[in-house]
Each structure stands twice: as C-alpha cells, then as structure tokens.
CSV table of C-alpha atoms and ligand atoms in Angstrom, one decimal:
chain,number,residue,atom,x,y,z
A,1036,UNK,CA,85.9,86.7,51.4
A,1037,UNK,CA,86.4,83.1,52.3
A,1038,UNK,CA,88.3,82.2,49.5
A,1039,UNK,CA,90.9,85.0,50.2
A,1040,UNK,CA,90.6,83.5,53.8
A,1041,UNK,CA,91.6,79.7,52.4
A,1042,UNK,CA,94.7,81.2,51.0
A,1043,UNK,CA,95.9,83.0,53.6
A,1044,UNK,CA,95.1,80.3,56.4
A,1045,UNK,CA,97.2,77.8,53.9
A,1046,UNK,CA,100.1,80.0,54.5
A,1047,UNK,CA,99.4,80.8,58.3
A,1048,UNK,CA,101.2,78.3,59.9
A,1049,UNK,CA,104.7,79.5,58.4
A,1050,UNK,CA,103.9,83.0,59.0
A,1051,UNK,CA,102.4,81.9,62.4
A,1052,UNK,CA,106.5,80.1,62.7
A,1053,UNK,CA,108.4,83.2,61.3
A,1054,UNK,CA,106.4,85.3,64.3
A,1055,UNK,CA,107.6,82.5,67.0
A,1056,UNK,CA,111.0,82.1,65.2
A,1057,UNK,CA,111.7,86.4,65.1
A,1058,UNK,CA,110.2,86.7,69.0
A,1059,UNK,CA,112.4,84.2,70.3
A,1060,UNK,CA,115.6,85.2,68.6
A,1061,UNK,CA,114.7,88.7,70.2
A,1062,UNK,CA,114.0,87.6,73.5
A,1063,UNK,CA,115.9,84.8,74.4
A,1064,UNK,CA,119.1,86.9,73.3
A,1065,UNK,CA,117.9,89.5,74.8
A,1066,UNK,CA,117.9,87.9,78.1
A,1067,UNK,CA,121.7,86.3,77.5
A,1068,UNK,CA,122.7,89.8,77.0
A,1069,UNK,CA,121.4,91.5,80.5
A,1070,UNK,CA,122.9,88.5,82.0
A,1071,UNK,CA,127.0,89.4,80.8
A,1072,UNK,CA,125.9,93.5,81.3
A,1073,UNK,CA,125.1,92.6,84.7
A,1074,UNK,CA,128.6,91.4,85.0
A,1075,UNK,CA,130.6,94.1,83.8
A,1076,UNK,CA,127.9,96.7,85.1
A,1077,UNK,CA,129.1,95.3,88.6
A,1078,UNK,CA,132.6,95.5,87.9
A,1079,UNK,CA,132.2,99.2,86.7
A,1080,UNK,CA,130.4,100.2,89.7
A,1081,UNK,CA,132.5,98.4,92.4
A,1082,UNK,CA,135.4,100.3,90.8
A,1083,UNK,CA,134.2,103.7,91.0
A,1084,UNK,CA,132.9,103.2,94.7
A,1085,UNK,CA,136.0,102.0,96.0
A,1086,UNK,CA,138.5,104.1,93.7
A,1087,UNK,CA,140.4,105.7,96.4
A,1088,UNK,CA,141.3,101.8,97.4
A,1089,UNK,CA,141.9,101.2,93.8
A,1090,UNK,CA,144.1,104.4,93.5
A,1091,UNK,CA,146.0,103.3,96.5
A,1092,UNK,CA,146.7,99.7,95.3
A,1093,UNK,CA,147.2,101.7,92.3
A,1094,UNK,CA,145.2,98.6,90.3
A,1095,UNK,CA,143.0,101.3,88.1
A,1096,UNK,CA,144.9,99.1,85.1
A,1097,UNK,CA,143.9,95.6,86.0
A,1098,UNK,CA,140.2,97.0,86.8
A,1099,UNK,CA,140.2,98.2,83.6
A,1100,UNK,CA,141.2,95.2,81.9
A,1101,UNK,CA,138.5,93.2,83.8
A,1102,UNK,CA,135.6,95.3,82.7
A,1103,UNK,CA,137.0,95.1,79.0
A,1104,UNK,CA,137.5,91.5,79.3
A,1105,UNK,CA,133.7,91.5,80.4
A,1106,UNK,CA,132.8,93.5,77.3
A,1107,UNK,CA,135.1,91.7,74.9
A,1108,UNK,CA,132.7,88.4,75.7
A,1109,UNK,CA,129.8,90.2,75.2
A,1110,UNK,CA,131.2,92.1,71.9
A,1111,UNK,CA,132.1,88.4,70.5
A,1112,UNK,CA,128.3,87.0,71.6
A,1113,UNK,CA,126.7,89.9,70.1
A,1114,UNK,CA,128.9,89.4,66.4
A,1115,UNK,CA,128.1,85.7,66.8
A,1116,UNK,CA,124.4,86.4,67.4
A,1117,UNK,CA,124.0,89.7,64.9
A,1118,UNK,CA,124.2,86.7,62.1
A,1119,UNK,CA,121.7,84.4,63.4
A,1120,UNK,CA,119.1,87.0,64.3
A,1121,UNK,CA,120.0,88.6,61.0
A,1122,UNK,CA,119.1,85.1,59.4
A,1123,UNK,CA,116.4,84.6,61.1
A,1124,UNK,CA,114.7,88.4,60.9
A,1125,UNK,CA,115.7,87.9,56.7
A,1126,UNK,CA,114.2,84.6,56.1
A,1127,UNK,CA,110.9,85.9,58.6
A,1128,UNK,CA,110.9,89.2,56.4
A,1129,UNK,CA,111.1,87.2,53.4
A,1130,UNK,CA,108.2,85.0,54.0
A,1131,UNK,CA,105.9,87.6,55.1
A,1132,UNK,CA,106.5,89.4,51.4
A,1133,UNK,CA,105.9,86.7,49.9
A,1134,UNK,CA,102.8,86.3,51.2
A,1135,UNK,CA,101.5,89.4,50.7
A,1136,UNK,CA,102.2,89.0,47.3
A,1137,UNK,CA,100.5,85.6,46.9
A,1138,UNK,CA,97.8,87.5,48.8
A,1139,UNK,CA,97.4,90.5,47.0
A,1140,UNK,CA,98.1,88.9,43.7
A,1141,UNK,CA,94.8,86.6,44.8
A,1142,UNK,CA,93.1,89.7,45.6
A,1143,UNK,CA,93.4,91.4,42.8
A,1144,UNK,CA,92.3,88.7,40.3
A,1145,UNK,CA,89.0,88.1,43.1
A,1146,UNK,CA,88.4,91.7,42.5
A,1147,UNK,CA,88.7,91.4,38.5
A,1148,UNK,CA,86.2,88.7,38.5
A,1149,UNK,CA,84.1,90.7,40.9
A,1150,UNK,CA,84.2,88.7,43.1
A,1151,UNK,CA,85.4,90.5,46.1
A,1152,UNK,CA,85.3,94.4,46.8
A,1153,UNK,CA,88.7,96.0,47.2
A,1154,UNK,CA,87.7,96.9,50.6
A,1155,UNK,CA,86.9,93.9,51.4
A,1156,UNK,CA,89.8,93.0,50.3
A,1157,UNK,CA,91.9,94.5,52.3
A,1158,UNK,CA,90.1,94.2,55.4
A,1159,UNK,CA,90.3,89.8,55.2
A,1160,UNK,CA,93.8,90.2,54.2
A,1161,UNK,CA,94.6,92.5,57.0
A,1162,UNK,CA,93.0,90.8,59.8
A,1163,UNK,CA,94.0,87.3,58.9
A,1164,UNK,CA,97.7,87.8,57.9
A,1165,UNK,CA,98.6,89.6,61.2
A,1166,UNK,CA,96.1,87.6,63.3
A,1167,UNK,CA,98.0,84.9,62.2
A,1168,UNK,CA,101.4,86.3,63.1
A,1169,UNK,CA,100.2,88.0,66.8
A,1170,UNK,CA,99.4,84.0,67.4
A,1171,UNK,CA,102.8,82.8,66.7
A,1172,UNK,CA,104.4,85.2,69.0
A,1173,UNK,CA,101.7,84.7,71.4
A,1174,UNK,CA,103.1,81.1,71.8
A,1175,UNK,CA,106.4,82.7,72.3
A,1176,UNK,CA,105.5,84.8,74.9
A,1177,UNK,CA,103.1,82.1,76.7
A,1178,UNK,CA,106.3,80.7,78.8
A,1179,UNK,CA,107.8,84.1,79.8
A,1180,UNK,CA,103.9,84.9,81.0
A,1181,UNK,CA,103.9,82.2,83.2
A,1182,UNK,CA,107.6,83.1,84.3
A,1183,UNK,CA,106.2,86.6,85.5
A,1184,UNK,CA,103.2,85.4,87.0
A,1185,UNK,CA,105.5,83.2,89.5
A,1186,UNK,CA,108.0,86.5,89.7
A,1187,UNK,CA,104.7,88.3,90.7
A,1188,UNK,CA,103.9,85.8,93.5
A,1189,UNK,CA,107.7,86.3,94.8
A,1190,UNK,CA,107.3,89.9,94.2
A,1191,UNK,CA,104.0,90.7,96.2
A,1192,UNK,CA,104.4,88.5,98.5
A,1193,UNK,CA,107.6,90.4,99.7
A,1194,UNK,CA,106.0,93.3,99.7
A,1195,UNK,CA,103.3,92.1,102.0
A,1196,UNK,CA,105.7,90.4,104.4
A,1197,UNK,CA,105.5,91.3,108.0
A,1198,UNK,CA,109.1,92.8,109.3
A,1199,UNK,CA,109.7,91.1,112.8
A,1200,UNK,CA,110.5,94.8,113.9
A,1201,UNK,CA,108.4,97.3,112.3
A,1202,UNK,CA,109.7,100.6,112.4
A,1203,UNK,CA,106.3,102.4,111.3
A,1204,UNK,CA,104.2,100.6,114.4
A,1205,UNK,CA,102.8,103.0,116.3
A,1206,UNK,CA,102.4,99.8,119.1
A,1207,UNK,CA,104.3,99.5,122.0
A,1208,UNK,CA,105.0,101.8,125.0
A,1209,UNK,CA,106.5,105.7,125.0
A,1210,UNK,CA,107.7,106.2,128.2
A,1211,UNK,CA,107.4,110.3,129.1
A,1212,UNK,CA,111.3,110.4,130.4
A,1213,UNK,CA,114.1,108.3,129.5
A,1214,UNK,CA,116.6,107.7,131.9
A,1215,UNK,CA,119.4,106.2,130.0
A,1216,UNK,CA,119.9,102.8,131.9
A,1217,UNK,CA,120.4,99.9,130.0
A,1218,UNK,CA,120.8,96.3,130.4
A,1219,UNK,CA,122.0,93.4,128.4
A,1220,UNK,CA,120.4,90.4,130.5
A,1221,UNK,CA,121.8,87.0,129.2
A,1222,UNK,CA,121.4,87.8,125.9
A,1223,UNK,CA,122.1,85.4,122.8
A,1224,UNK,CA,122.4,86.0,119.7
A,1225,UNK,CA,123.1,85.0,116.0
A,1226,UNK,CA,122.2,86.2,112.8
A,1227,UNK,CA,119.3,85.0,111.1
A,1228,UNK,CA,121.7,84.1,107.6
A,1229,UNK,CA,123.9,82.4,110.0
A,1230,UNK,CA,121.8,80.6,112.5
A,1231,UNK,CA,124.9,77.9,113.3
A,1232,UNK,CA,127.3,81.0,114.5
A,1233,UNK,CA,126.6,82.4,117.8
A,1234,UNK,CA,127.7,86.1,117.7
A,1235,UNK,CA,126.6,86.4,121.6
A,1236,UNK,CA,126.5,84.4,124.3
A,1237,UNK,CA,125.0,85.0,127.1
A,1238,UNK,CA,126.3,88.7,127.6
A,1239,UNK,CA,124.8,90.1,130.4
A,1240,UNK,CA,125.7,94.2,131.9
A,1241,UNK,CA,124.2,96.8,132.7
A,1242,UNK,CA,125.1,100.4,132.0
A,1243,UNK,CA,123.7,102.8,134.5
A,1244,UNK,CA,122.7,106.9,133.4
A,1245,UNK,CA,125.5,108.9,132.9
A,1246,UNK,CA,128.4,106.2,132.9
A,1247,UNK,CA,130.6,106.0,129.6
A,1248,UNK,CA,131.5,102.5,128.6
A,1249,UNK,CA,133.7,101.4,126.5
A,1250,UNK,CA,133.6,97.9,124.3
A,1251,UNK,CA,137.1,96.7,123.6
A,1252,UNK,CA,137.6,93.3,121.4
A,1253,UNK,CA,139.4,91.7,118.3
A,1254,UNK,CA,137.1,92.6,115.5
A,1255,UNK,CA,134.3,90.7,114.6
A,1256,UNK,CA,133.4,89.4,118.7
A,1257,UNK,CA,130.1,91.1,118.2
A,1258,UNK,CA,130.7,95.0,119.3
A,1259,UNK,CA,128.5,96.4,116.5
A,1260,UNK,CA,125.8,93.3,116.9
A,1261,UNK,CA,125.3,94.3,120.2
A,1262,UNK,CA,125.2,98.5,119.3
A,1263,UNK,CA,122.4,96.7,116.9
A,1264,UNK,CA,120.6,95.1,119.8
A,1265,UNK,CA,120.1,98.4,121.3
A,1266,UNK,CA,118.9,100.1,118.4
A,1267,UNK,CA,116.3,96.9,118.0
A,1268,UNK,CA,117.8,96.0,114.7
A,1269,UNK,CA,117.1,92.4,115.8
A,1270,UNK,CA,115.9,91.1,118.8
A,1271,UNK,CA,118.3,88.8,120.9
A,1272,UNK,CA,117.9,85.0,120.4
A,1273,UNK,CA,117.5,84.5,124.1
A,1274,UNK,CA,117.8,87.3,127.1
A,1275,UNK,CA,116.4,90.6,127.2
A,1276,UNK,CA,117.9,94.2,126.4
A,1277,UNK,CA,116.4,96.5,129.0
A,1278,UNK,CA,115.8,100.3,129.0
A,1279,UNK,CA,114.9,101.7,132.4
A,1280,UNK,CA,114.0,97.8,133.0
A,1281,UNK,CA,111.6,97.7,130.2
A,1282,UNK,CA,111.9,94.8,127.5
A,1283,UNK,CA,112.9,96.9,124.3
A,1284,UNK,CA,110.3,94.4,122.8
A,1285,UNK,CA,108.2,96.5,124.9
A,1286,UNK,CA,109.3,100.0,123.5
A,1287,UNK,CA,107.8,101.5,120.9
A,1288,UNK,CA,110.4,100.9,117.9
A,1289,UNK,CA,110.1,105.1,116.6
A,1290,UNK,CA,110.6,106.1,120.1
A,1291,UNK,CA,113.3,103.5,121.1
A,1292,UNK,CA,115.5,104.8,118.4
A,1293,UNK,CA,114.6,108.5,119.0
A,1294,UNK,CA,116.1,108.0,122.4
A,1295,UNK,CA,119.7,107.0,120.8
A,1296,UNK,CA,122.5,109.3,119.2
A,1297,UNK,CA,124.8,107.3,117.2
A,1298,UNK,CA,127.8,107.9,115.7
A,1299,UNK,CA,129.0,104.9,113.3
A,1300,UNK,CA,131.9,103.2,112.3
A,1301,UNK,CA,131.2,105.3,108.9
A,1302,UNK,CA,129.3,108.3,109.5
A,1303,UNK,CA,126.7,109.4,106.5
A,1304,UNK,CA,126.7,113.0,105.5
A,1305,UNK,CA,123.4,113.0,102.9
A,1306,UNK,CA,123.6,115.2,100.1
A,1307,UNK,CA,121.5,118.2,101.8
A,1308,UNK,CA,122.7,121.5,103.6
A,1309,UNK,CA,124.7,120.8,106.7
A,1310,UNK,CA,121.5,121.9,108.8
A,1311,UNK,CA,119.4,119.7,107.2
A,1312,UNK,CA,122.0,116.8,108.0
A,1313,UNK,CA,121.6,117.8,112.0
A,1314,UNK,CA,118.2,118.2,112.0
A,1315,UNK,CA,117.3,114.9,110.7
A,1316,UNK,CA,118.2,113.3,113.8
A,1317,UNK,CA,114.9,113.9,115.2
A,1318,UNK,CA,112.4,113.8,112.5
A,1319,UNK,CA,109.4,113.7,114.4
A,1320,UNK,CA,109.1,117.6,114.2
A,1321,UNK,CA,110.6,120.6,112.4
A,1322,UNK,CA,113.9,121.2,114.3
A,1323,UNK,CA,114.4,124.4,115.2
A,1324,UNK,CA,117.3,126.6,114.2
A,1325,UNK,CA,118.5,127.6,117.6
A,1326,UNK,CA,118.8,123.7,118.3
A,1327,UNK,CA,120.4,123.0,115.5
A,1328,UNK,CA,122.7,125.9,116.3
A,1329,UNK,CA,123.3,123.9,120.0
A,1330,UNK,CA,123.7,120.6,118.7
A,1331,UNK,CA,126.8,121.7,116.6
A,1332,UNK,CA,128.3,123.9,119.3
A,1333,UNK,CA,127.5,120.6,121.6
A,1334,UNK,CA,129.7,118.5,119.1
A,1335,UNK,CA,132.3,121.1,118.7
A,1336,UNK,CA,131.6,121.9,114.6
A,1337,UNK,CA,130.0,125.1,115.2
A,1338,UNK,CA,133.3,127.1,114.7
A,1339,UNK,CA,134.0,124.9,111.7
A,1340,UNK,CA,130.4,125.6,110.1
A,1341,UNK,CA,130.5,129.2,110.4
A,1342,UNK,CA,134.0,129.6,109.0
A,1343,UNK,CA,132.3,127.8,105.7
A,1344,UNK,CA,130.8,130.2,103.0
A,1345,UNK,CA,126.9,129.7,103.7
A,1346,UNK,CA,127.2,128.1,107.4
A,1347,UNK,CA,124.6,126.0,108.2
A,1348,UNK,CA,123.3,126.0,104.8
A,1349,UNK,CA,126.6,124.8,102.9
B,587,ATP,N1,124.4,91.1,108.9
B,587,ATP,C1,125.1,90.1,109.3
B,587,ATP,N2,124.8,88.8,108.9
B,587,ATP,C2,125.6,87.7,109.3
B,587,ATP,N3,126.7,87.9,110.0
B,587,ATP,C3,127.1,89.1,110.4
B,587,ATP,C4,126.3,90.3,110.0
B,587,ATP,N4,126.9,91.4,110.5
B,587,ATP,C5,128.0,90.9,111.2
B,587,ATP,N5,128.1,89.6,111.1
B,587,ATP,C6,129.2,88.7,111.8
B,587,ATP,O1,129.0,88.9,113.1
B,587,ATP,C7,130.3,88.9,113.8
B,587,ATP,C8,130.3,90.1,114.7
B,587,ATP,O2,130.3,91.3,113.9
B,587,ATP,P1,130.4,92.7,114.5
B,587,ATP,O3,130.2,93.7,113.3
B,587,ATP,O4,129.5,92.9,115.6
B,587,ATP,O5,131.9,92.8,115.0
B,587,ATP,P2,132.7,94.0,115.7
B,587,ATP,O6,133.1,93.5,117.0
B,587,ATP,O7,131.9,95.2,115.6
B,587,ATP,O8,134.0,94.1,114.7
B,587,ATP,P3,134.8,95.3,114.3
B,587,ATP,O9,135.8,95.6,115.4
B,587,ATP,O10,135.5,94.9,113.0
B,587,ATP,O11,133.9,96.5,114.0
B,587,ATP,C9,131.3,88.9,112.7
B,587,ATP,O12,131.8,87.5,112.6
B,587,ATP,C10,130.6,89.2,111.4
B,587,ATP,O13,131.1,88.6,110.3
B,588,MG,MG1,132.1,97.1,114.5
C-alpha cells in the first residue's frame, strides 16, 4: 500500500496539528477551570463549616454573593472559551473528514485498478491516519509528562520522609509504672514555620503526682505549645521535658501518649456510638465494657448516657 501511505503522510502533518491543536484546547482550559473551582469550592466549604458564625453575623447574604461572584467569572470564561474550543474542535473535525475522503476516495480508485485489496485498504488507512493523530497529541502531552514526573518526585519523596517523631516506632523505653511527675527543664521553643518567634523561653517547672496546675496567660503566650510538648508533638528547641526524670525523647512515643488524658480546647466526638468514642482512648486493646461503664461514671456522663435511648450505643 505505499502509494495509499504517500497520500496520507502528505496530509499527516495537518492532521498530526489538528490532534495537538484539539488536546491543548482541552487541557490547557481544563486546567484554568480547576483553578477558579478551587476558588469558589473554598468559599462554599468555609461557609458551611462555620455557618453557625455566619448565622450569627447573620452574613449568609454576602457569602452567597461571594461564591456567585466566583461562579459568575467562571460562567463568563467558560462562554468565552465554549467558542474557541468549539472553533477549534470544528476546524480539527473538519480536516479529519476531509481526509478520509481524499483517502478513501484514493482507495477506492487503487482498488478499481486492482491495485490494492480492500482490506488492505483499510488496514494502511487505519493505521496511518490515526498513528498520525496519536503523534500530535503525543507532543501535547510530552510537557504535562514531564510536569508529573517532577510532581512524582515531590510526591514520593513526601511519602518516604522521616517524621522527627514517629508515632508508629516501636523504639524508645516503656517504663512498667508511670508516676505522673513532670518537668519542663529550661525549655525553648519555636515553631518550625516560624523559627524567628520564640514561643518559649526558657520555662522551667516541675509538676509533682497528684498536684493540679493551672496555666493562666493572655492568649497566644504558649499554653497549648507547651500541652504539645508533653504530648511530644514537637520536641523543645533547647531543655528537656521530663517524665519520672526521663527525657520524653527517651519514651516510647505510643506509650508517652497512652499515659496522657486530654481534654482540648475543642473536644472531638467522632461519628461512632458513644462507647466507641470512650473506648478509643486506649487503643492498644479491646476496652472492656465495664471500663467503659467506669470511665463515664468517673467523668460524671453516666447518668446522662443512660437517660439517652440506646446508652452507650447512641
Ligand atoms: N502550628 C503553629 N505554627 C506556628 N505558630 C503557632 C502554631 N500554633 C500556635 N502558634 C503560635 O504560637 C503562639 C502560642 O500559641 P498557643 O496556642 O500555645 O497559645 P495559647 O496560650 O494556648 O493561647 P489561647 O489562650 O488562645 O489558647 C501563638 O502566637 C500562636 O500564633
Ligand atoms: Mg490554647
């Protein structure tokens, strides 16, 4: 079939460019587009998470305004760009017919002459014609390859990244008893995003077993960073945070955190029965009932729990 094969590699190139030209209109727009979703996708979502704040302020209007404002740019973009991919996917379309019928047209006088089989035909029109095309979009695609391959590199590499405190080491000591008596010796401290602001400086006490202390400041002089400390969500800068007079650096992190009860500035109920919510404070077994049953009374719910429908399991 080579003289089919001279036709249709005489009008390769343009269907090679109407491939390139339809990929990139798709793509590249495509990309624009996630880009002003994102946007208003934020908007939406920030609204509906803080709505009792919204409510209050009694700003449901303006938030609404603000995600149709969003949507009103993309709306416009996507009528601007409806006619140029519409151009471009008509004058792509176009060319491709037309080609077929210069092929075919070829191929049919080859086969009246006898000189081509209509099989034959077929299969060197086939193959050419849309090898041709896969190229051009090949050379579309070739940048956005490379543009994952570096995303990849970003993208593994974070998932192989060391955490300073690893939570799933099964390193580090687990003392039989703990004791309860903690120390904050000299410590210093800033966040790692904000190496230039020292939260702490130098803080140094020491809580003994049994003693109930209170942290009293204007808010943001470092109450919760240090709470942090002791749960080992960072280590201090410089100084130690002792347990018993270990290190915590020392500690096994599982067990370190096992050790603690914590009730946050905004306490998490997950969505599963209220036992399961107790019990996943210690979920290095299966917790009991009857334990369950004693840390409630020792937190004063129990009453409450068993005056709901299902109890434990509402
Ligand atoms: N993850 C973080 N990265 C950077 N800076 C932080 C981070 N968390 C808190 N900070 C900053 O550290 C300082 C201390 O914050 P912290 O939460 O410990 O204050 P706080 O005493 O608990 O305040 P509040 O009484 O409001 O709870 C603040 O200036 C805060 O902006
Ligand atoms: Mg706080």
């Amino acid at each position: 079939g080579w003289e089919m094969t001279l036709l249709i590699l005489s009008i390769a190139p343009v269907l090679a460019v109407t491939g390139m030209i339809e990929t990139a209109a798709m793509t590249g727009f495509a990309n624009k587009d996630k880009q002003e979703l994102k946007h208003a996708g934020k908007i939406a979502t920030e609204a509906v998470e803080n709505i009792r704040t919204i409510v209050s302020l009694t700003r449901e209007k303006a938030f609404e305004q603000m995600y149709e404002e969003m949507l009103q740019t993309q709306h416009r973009n996507t009528s601007k760009k409806a006619q140029i991919i519409g151009s471009c996917y008509a004058f792509s379309h176009a060319f491709i017919y037309f080609a077929y019928a210069a092929g075919f047209r070829f191929g049919a006088y080859l086969i009246q002459a006898g000189r081509m089989t209509p099989e034959g035909m077929f299969i060197v029109f086939t193959a050419i014609a849309y090898g041709a095309m896969a190229i051009g979009e090949t050379f579309v695609l070739a940048p956005e390859y490379s543009k994952a391959k570096s995303g990849a590199v970003h993208l593994f590499a974070l998932l192989e990244k060391k955490p300073n405190i690893d939570s799933r080491s099964q390193e580090g000591k687990k003392p039989d008893t703990c004791e309860g008596n903690l120390e904050f010796r000299e410590v210093s401290f800033f966040y790692p995003c904000r190496p230039d602001v020292f939260i702490l400086r130098g803080l140094s006490l020491s809580i003994e077993r049994g003693k109930t202390v209170a942290f009293v400041g204007s808010s943001g002089c470092g109450k919760s960073t240090s709470v942090q400390l002791l749960q080992r969500f960072y280590d201090p800068v410089q100084g130690q945070v002792l347990f018993d007079g270990v290190d915590a650096k020392e500690l096994n992190v599982q067990w370190l955190r096992s050790q603690i009860a914590i009730v946050s500035q905004e306490p998490v109920l997950f969505n599963c029965s209220i036992a399961e919510n107790i019990a996943y404070g210690d979920n290095s077994r299966v917790v009991p009932l009857d334990e369950i049953k004693e840390a409630a009374n020792a937190a004063n719910i129990h009453s409450f729990i068993e005056s709901l429908p299902e109890s434990l399991e509402s």
